[in-house]
XYZ file of C-alpha atoms in Angstrom:
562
model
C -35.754 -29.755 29.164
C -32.409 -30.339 30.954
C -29.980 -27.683 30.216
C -26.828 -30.287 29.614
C -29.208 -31.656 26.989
C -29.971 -28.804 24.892
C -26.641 -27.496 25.418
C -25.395 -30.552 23.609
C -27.953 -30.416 20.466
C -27.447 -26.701 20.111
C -23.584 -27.798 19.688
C -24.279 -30.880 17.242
C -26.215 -28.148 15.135
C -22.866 -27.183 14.057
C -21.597 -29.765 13.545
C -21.875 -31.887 10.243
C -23.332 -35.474 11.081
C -23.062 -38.629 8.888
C -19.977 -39.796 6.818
C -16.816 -38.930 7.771
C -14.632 -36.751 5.787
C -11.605 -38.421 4.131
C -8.607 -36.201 4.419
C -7.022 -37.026 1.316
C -10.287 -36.258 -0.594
C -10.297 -33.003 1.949
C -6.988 -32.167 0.272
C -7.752 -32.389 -3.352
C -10.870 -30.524 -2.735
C -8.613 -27.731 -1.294
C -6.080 -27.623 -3.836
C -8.896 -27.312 -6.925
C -10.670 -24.555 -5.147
C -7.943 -22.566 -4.253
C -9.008 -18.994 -2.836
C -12.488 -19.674 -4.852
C -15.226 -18.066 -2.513
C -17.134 -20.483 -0.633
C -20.331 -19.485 -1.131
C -23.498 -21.693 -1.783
C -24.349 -20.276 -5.314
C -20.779 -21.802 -6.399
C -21.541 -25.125 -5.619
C -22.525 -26.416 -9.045
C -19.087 -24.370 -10.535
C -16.999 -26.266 -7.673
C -18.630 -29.804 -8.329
C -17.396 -28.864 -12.141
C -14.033 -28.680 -10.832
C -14.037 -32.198 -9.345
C -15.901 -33.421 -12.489
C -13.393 -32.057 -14.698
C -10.101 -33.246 -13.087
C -11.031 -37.028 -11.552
C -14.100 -37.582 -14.488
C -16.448 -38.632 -11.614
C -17.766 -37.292 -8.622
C -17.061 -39.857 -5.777
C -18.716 -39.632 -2.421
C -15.780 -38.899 -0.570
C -15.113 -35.811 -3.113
C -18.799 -34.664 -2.291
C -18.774 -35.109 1.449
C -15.630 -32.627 1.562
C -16.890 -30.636 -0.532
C -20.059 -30.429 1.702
C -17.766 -29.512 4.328
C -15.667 -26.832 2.936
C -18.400 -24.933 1.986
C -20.363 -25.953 5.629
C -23.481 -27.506 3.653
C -25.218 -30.333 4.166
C -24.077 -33.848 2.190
C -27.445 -34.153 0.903
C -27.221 -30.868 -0.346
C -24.812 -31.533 -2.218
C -26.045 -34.674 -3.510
C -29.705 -33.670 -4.904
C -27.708 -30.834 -6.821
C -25.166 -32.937 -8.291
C -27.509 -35.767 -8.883
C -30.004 -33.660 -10.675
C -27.649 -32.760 -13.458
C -27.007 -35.064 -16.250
C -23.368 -34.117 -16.480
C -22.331 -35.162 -13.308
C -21.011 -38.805 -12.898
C -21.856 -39.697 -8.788
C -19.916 -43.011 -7.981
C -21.095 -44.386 -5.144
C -18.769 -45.641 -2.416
C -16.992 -49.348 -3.162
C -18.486 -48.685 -6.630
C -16.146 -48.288 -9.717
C -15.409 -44.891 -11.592
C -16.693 -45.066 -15.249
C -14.136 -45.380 -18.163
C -11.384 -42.795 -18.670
C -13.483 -41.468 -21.296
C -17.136 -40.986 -22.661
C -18.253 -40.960 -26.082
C -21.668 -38.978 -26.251
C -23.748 -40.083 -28.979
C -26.692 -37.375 -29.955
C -30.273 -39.363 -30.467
C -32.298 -36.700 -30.915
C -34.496 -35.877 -33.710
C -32.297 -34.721 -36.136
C -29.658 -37.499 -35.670
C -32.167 -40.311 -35.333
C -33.006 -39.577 -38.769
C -29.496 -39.757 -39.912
C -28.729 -42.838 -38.293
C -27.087 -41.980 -34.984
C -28.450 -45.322 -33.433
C -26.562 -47.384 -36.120
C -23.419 -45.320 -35.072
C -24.219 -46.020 -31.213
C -24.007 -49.780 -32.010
C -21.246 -49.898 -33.579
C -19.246 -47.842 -30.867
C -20.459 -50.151 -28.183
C -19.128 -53.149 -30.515
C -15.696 -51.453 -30.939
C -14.899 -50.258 -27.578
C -16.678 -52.998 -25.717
C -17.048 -51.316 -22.278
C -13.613 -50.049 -22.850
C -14.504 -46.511 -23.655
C -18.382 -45.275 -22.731
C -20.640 -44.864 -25.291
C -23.669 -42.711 -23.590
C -26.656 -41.870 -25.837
C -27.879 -38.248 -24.739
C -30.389 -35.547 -26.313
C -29.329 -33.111 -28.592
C -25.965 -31.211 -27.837
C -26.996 -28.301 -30.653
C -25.273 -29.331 -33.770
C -27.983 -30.001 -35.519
C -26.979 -29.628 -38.769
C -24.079 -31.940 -38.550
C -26.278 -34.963 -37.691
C -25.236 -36.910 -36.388
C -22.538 -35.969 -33.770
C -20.913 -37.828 -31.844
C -18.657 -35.793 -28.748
C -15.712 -37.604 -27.741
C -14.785 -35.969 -24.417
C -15.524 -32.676 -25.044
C -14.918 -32.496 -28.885
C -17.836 -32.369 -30.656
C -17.541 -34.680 -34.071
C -19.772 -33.583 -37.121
C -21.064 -35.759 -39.279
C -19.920 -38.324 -37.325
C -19.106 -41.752 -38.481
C -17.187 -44.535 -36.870
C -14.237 -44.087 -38.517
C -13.791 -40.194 -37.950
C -14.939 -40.996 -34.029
C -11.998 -43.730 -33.639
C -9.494 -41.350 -35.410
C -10.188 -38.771 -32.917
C -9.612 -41.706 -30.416
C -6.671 -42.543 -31.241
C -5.283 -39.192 -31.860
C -6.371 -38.262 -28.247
C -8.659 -35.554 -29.918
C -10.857 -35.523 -26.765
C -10.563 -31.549 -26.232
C -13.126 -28.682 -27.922
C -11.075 -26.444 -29.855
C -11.748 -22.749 -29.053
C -13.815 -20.848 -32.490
C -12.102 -18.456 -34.278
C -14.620 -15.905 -33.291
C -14.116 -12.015 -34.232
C -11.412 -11.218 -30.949
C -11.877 -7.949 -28.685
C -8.958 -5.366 -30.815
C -10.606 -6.582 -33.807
C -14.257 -5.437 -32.748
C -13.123 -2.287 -31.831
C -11.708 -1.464 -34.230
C -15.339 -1.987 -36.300
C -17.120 0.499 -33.908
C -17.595 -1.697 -31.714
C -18.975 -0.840 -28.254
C -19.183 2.965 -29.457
C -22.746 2.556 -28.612
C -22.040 1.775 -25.066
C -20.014 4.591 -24.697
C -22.255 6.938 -26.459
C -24.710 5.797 -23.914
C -22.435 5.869 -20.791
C -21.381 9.757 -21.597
C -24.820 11.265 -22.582
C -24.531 11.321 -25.913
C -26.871 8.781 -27.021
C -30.496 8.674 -24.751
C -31.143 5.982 -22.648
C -35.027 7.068 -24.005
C -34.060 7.528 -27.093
C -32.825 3.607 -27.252
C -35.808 1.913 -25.187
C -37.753 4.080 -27.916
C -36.126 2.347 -30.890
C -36.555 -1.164 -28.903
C -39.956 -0.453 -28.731
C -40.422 0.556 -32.315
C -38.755 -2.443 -33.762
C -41.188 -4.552 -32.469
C -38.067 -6.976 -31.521
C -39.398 -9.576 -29.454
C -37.585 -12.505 -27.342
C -35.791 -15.001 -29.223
C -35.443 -17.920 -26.757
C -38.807 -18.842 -27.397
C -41.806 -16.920 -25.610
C -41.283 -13.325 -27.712
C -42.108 -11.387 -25.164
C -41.330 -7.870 -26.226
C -38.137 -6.788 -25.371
C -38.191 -2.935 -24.938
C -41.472 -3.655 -22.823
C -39.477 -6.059 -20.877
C -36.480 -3.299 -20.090
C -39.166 -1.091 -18.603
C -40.365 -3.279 -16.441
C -37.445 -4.054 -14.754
C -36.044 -0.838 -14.809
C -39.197 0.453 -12.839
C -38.525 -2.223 -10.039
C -36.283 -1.194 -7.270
C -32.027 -1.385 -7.618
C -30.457 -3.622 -7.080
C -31.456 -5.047 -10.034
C -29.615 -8.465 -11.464
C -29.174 -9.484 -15.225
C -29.233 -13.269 -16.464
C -28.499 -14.120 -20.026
C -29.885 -17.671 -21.323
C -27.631 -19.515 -23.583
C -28.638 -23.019 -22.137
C -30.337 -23.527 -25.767
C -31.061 -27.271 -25.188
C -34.104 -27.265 -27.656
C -33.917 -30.457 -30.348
C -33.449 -29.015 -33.699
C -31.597 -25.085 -32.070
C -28.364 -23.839 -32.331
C -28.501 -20.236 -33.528
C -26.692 -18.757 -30.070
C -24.111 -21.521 -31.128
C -23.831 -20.501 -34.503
C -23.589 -16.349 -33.389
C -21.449 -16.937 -29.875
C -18.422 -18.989 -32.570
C -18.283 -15.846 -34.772
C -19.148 -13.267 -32.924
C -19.530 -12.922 -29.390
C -18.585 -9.190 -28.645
C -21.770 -8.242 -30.587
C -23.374 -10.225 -27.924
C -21.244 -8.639 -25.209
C -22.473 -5.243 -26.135
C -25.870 -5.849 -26.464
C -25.820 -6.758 -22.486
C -23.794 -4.082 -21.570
C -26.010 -1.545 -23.260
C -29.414 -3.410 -21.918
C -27.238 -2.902 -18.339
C -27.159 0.460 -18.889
C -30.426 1.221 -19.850
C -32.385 -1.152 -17.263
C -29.645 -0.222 -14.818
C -28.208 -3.721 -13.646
C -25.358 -4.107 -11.254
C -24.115 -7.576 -12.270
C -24.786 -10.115 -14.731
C -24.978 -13.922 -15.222
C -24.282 -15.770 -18.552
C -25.272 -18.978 -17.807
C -24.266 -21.131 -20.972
C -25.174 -24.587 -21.593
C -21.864 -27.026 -20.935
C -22.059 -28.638 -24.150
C -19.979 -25.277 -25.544
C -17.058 -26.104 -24.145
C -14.825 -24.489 -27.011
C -17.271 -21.442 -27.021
C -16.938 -21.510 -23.140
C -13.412 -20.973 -23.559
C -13.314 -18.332 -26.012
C -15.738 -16.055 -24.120
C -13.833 -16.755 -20.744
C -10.971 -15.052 -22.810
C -12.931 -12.587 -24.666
C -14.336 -11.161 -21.260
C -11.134 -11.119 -19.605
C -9.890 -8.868 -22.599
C -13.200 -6.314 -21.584
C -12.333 -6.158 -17.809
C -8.961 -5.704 -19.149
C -8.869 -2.458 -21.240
C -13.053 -1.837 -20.452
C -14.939 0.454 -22.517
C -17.602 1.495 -19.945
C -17.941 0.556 -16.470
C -18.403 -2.868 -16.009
C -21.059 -4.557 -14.049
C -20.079 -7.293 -12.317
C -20.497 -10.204 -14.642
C -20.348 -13.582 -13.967
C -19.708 -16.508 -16.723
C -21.835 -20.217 -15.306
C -21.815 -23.187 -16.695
C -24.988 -25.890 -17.271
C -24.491 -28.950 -16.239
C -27.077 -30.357 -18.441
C -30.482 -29.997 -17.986
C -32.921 -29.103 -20.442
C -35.248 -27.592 -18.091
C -32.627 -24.741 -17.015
C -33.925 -23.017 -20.208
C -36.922 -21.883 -18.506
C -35.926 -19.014 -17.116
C -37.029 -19.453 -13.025
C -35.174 -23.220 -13.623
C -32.070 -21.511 -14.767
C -32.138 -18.842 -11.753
C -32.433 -21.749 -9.671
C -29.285 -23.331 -11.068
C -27.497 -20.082 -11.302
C -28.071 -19.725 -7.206
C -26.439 -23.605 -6.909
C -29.747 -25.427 -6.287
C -31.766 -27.878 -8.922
C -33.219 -26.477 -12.048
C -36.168 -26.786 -10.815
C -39.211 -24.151 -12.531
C -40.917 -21.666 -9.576
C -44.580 -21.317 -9.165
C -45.278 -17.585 -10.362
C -45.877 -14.943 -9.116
C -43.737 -13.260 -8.226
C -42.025 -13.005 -11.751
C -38.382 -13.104 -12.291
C -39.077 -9.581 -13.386
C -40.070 -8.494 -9.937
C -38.212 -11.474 -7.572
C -35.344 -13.222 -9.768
C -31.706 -14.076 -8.764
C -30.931 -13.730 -5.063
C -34.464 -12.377 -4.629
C -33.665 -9.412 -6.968
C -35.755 -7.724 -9.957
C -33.718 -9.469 -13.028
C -33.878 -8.895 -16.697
C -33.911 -11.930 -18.436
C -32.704 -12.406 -22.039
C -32.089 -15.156 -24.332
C -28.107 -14.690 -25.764
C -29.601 -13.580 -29.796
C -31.719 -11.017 -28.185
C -29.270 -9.119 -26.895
C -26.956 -9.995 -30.258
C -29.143 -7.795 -32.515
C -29.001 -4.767 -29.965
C -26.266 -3.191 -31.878
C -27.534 -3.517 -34.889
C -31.546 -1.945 -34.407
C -29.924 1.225 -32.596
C -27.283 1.583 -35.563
C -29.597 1.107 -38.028
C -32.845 2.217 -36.851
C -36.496 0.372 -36.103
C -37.171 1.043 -39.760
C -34.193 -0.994 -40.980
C -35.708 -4.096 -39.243
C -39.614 -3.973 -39.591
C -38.169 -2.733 -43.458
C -38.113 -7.049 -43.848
C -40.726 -9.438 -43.711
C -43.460 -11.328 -45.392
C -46.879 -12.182 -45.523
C -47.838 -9.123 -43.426
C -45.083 -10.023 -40.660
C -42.447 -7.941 -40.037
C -38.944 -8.498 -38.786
C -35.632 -11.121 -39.322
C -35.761 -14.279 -38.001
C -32.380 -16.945 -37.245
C -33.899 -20.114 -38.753
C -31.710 -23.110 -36.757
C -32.891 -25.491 -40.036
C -31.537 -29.306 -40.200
C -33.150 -32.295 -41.495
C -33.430 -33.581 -45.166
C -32.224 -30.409 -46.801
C -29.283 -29.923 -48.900
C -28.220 -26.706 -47.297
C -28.779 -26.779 -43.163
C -27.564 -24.536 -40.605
C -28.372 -20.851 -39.466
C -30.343 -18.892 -42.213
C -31.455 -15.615 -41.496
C -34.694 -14.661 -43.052
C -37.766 -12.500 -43.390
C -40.394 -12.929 -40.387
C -43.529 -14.725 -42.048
C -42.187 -16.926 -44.666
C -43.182 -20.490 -45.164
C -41.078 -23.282 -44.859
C -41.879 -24.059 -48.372
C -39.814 -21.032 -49.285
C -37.268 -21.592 -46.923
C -36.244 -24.694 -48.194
C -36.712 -23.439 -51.612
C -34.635 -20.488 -51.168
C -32.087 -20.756 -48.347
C -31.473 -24.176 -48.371
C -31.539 -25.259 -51.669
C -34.281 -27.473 -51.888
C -34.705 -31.064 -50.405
C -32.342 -33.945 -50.589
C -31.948 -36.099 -53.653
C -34.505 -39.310 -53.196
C -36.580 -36.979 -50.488
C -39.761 -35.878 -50.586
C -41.105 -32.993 -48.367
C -43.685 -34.963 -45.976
C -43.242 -32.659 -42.829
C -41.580 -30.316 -40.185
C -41.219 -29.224 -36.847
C -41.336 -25.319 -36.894
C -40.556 -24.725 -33.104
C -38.817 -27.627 -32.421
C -39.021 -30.779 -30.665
C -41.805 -28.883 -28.397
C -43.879 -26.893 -31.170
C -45.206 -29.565 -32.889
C -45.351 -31.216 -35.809
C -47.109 -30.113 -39.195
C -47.407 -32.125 -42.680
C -45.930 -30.492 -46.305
C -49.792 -29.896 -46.721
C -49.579 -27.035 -44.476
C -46.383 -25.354 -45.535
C -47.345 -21.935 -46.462
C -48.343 -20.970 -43.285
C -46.310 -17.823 -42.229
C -43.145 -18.583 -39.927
C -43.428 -16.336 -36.801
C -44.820 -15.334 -33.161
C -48.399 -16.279 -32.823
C -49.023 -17.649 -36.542
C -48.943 -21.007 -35.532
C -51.349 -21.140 -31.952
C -54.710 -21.873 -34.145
C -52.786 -24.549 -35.197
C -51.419 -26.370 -31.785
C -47.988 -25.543 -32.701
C -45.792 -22.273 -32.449
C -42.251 -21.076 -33.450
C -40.425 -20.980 -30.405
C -36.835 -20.424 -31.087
C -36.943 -20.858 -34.804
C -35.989 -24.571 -34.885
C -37.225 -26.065 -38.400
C -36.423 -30.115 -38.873
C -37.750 -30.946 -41.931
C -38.457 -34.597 -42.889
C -39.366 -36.516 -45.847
C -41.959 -39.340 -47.049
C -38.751 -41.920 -46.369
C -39.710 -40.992 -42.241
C -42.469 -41.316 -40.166
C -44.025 -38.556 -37.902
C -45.360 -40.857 -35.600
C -41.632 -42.196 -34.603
C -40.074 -38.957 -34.453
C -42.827 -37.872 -32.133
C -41.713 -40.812 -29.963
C -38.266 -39.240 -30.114
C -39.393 -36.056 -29.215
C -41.307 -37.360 -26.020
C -38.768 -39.787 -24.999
C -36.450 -36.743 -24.635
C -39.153 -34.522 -22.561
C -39.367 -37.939 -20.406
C -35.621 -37.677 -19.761
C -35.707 -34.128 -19.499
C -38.726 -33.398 -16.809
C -37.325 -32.321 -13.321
C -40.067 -34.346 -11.951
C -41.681 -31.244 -9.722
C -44.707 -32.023 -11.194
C -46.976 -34.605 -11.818
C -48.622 -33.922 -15.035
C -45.177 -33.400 -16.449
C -43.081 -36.524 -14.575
C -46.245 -38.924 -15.204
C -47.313 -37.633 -18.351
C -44.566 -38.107 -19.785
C -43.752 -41.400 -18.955
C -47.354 -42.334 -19.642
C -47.626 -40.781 -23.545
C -44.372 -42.396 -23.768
C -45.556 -45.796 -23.115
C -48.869 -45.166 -25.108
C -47.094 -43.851 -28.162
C -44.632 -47.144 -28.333
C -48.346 -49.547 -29.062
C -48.408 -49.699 -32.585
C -52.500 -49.037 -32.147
C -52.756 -45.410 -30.372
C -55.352 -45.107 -27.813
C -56.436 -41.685 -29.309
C -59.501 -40.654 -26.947
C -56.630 -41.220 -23.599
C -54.023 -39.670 -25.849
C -56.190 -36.620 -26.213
C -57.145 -36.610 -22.415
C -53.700 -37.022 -21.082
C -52.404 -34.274 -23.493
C -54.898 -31.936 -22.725
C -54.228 -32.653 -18.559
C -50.333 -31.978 -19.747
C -51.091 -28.886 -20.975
C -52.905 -27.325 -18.323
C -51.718 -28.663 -14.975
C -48.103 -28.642 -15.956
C -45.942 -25.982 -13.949
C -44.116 -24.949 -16.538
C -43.444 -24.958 -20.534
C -41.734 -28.087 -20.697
C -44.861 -30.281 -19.627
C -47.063 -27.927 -21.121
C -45.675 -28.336 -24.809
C -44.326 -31.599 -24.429
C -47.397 -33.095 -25.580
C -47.298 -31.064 -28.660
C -46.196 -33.721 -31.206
C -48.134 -36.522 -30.340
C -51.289 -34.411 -30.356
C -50.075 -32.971 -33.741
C -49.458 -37.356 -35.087
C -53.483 -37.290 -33.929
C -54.546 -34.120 -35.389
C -52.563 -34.014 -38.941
C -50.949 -37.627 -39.664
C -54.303 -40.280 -39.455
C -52.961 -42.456 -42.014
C -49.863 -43.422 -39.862
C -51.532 -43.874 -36.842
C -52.353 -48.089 -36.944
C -48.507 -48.282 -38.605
C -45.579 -50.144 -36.588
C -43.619 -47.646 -34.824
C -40.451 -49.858 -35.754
């Protein structure tokens, strides 16, 4: 090859190719990132910081962004085009009103009439203001809500959404969680400093992990002490993620713990740090928090401040919506600035996780009930339970109950109790027909089967499980079949699309469960190819509540879907 030649394409390597970059775009680029690192993991923080300030992301924006931090356009494009947050504009297209109102569908406000409320926005505001249906935003048990910028409305109705209209209410306000002084002076992070000067044994805490039996609380329950030897038995560096992306229909216990009282949370990671031995740490929290993203921005600024222990490095990222990025290799992903998009294992996230490192994973509530187990002792928590389980449990319960919300409650009992005696029974006019126990993904059982115990592994003979500890209970005034619909319309919206069985099946079960006659012997064959070809647990569950319509509802299954 002539040397001029190769000379020249060896220089255009350097060079970025395509659209031209628009100085005045350059500029405002420049002037939100400020002396923000470059570097490539960032990207999804900086295209936040465009987001945020213009309420779009135009293409001139992204192409100088591409070229401040020396990436590729297209780069930059499949990552902010991925994420459901993001607003792309194309060139010579228009920006999208000043403001969006986002309107929760999911299960929980569907049966509280969120759709009725959507209509009636759109005939209000008539293109004047967005009105953007979405899946749940984890208020569950203020169905429905409605979030008018970023202020989340509860119990929203049309006249409480126009008065925060007009009273330019479009701002989260920060919860008025317990602050830093005030936690210490409760004993708070005396643990981690009993740990950090010898006084309390690393051993002696993995040992009381171990013998509590405390298992993860995102949703698999894999044991947690077992999980802090692993990782600590992998080679340093070793890299800590936290989960709060909690973008399960029918959850909102990190919510509910992170408003009130985040520092217990705080601890719990730093003494997991110590134990496993983890140089840094990512919180990556689902963007929906906005007020709770806030508060803990302050709340760690306080710790690096007037730190109890040495800190590791600790970083506080931001969703950008995407339920997938609760699987923990998706969230990685997003945490390194790429799609949320679930990798094949092995290797484990244990073994390779962020930046290639050995990384203890955690969901947020995990690491909230550290404190409290080494206090109090293994004893003090298998001391509770029921029906031969043992252990507490955060039950995220909405639907037709009287008394939703967080209720914390013996491992193993039934729903039937837990409406009885947390939430004080059902709703006037409402009869108990059914529930989701785990969720929109772990299925769907009828009142028939509620005294089965409520924990890890009761559920598999059933097709269901527990997951997070989402219950959404629903009454003979509903119908399983359409709330099943809801359920997979939302894992339709929500697949990544990596793989097949998940991006087709979805779609396809989708279409199927819409017929008012159900096709049951392909709705059995496409759930079961669901199951077991899909990469990860979003395709693999998501066919959990139509099988469950098959398996436990026959008399609704030749009824109207309307």
């Amino acid at each position: 090859m002539d040397i001029a030649v190769t000379r020249k394409r060896n220089k255009m390597r350097g060079q970025q190719r395509g659209r031209s970059v628009d100085a005045v775009a350059l500029q405002q680029v420049l002037a939100l990132l400020g002396d923000k690192p470059r570097r490539r993991d960032l990207l999804i923080e900086h295209l936040h910081l465009i987001q945020d300030k213009y309420g779009h992301l135009s293409a001139e924006h992204m192409t100088a962004l591409a070229s401040e931090m020396k990436l590729a356009p297209t780069e930059v494009y499949e990552v902010a085009s991925f994420y459901h947050h993001f607003d792309l504009v194309k060139e010579g297209h228009h920006a999208p009103p000043e403001l969006t109102i986002r309107v929760c569908d999911s299960v929980t406000c569907e049966l509280n009439n969120a759709h009725e409320l959507i209509k009636a926005l759109d005939g209000k505001y008539e293109g004047k203001i967005r009105i953007q249906p979405v899946p749940c935003v984890g208020r569950c048990e203020q169905a429905p809500v409605a979030v008018v910028g970023t202020n989340p409305i509860p119990f929203a109705d049309l006249d409480k959404v126009s008065q925060a209209v007009d009273n330019d209410q479009r701002h989260a306000d920060t919860p008025d969680c317990i602050k830093y002084e005030e936690y210490v002076k409760t004993g708070g992070y005396q643990l981690a400093k009993n740990i950090a000067d010898g006084s309390l044994d690393k051993e002696a805490v993995l040992t009381t992990l171990e013998d509590s039996g405390l298992r993860g609380l995102g949703g698999a329950g894999f044991p947690a002490g077992r999980k802090w030897r692993i990782v600590g038995d992998q080679p340093a560096p070793r890299i800590m993620a936290v989960n709060i992306d909690e973008g399960e229909p029918g959850t909102f216990k990190d919510r509910y713990y992170l408003e009130r009282d985040p520092h217990r949370f705080f601890e719990g990671m730093l003494i997991a740090a110590q134990v496993v031995g983890t140089d840094a740490i990512y919180i990556y929290l689902r963007d929906e928090y906005a007020g709770i993203r806030k508060s803990m921005a302050e709340e760690l600024d306080k710790l690096h401040a007037n730190p109890p222990v040495d800190l590791p490095h600790i970083e506080l990222r931001r969703g950008a919506g995407a339920y997938v990025c609760g699987e923990e290799s998706a969230m990685i992903e997003s945490i390194e600035g790429k799609r949320g998009m679930p990798r094949l294992r092995p290797p484990f996230v244990a073994q390779v996780g962020v930046f290639g490192r050995p990384t203890l994973e955690h969901n947020m509530e995990t690491l909230y009930w550290v404190r409290d187990l080494i206090e109090k002792g293994a004893d003090w928590f298998t001391s509770h339970g029921r029906n031969g389980r043992k252990g507490l449990r955060s039950f995220s319960v909405s639907g037709r109950v009287n008394k939703p919300g967080i209720h914390l409650a013996p491992a193993g009992i039934t729903v039937k109790e837990l409406i009885a005696e947390y939430c004080d029974g059902m709703l006037d006019g409402h009869n108990f027909y059914g529930y989701f126990p785990g969720g929109a993904s772990g299925g769907i059982l009828p009142a028939s089967m509620g005294d089965i115990p409520l924990d890890f592994d009761t559920l598999n003979e059933y097709g269901c499980f527990i997951g997070s500890a989402a219950i959404m209970i629903f009454s003979d005034q509903d119908k399983a079949r359409k709330l099943a619909l809801n359920a997979m319309k939302f894992f339709e919206h929500e697949s990544c699309g990596k793989c097949t069985p998940c991006r087709v099946g979805t779609s396809k079960a989708v279409k199927l469960m819409s017929k008012q006659d159900w096709d049951q012997p392909l709705m059995k064959e496409l759930s079961q190819t669901m199951g077991d070809a899909s990469i990860c647990g979003l395709g693999q569950a998501a066919s959990n509540p139509m099988q469950c319509v098959l398996n436990y509802f026959p008399e609704e299954l030749a009824q109207d879907t309307e």
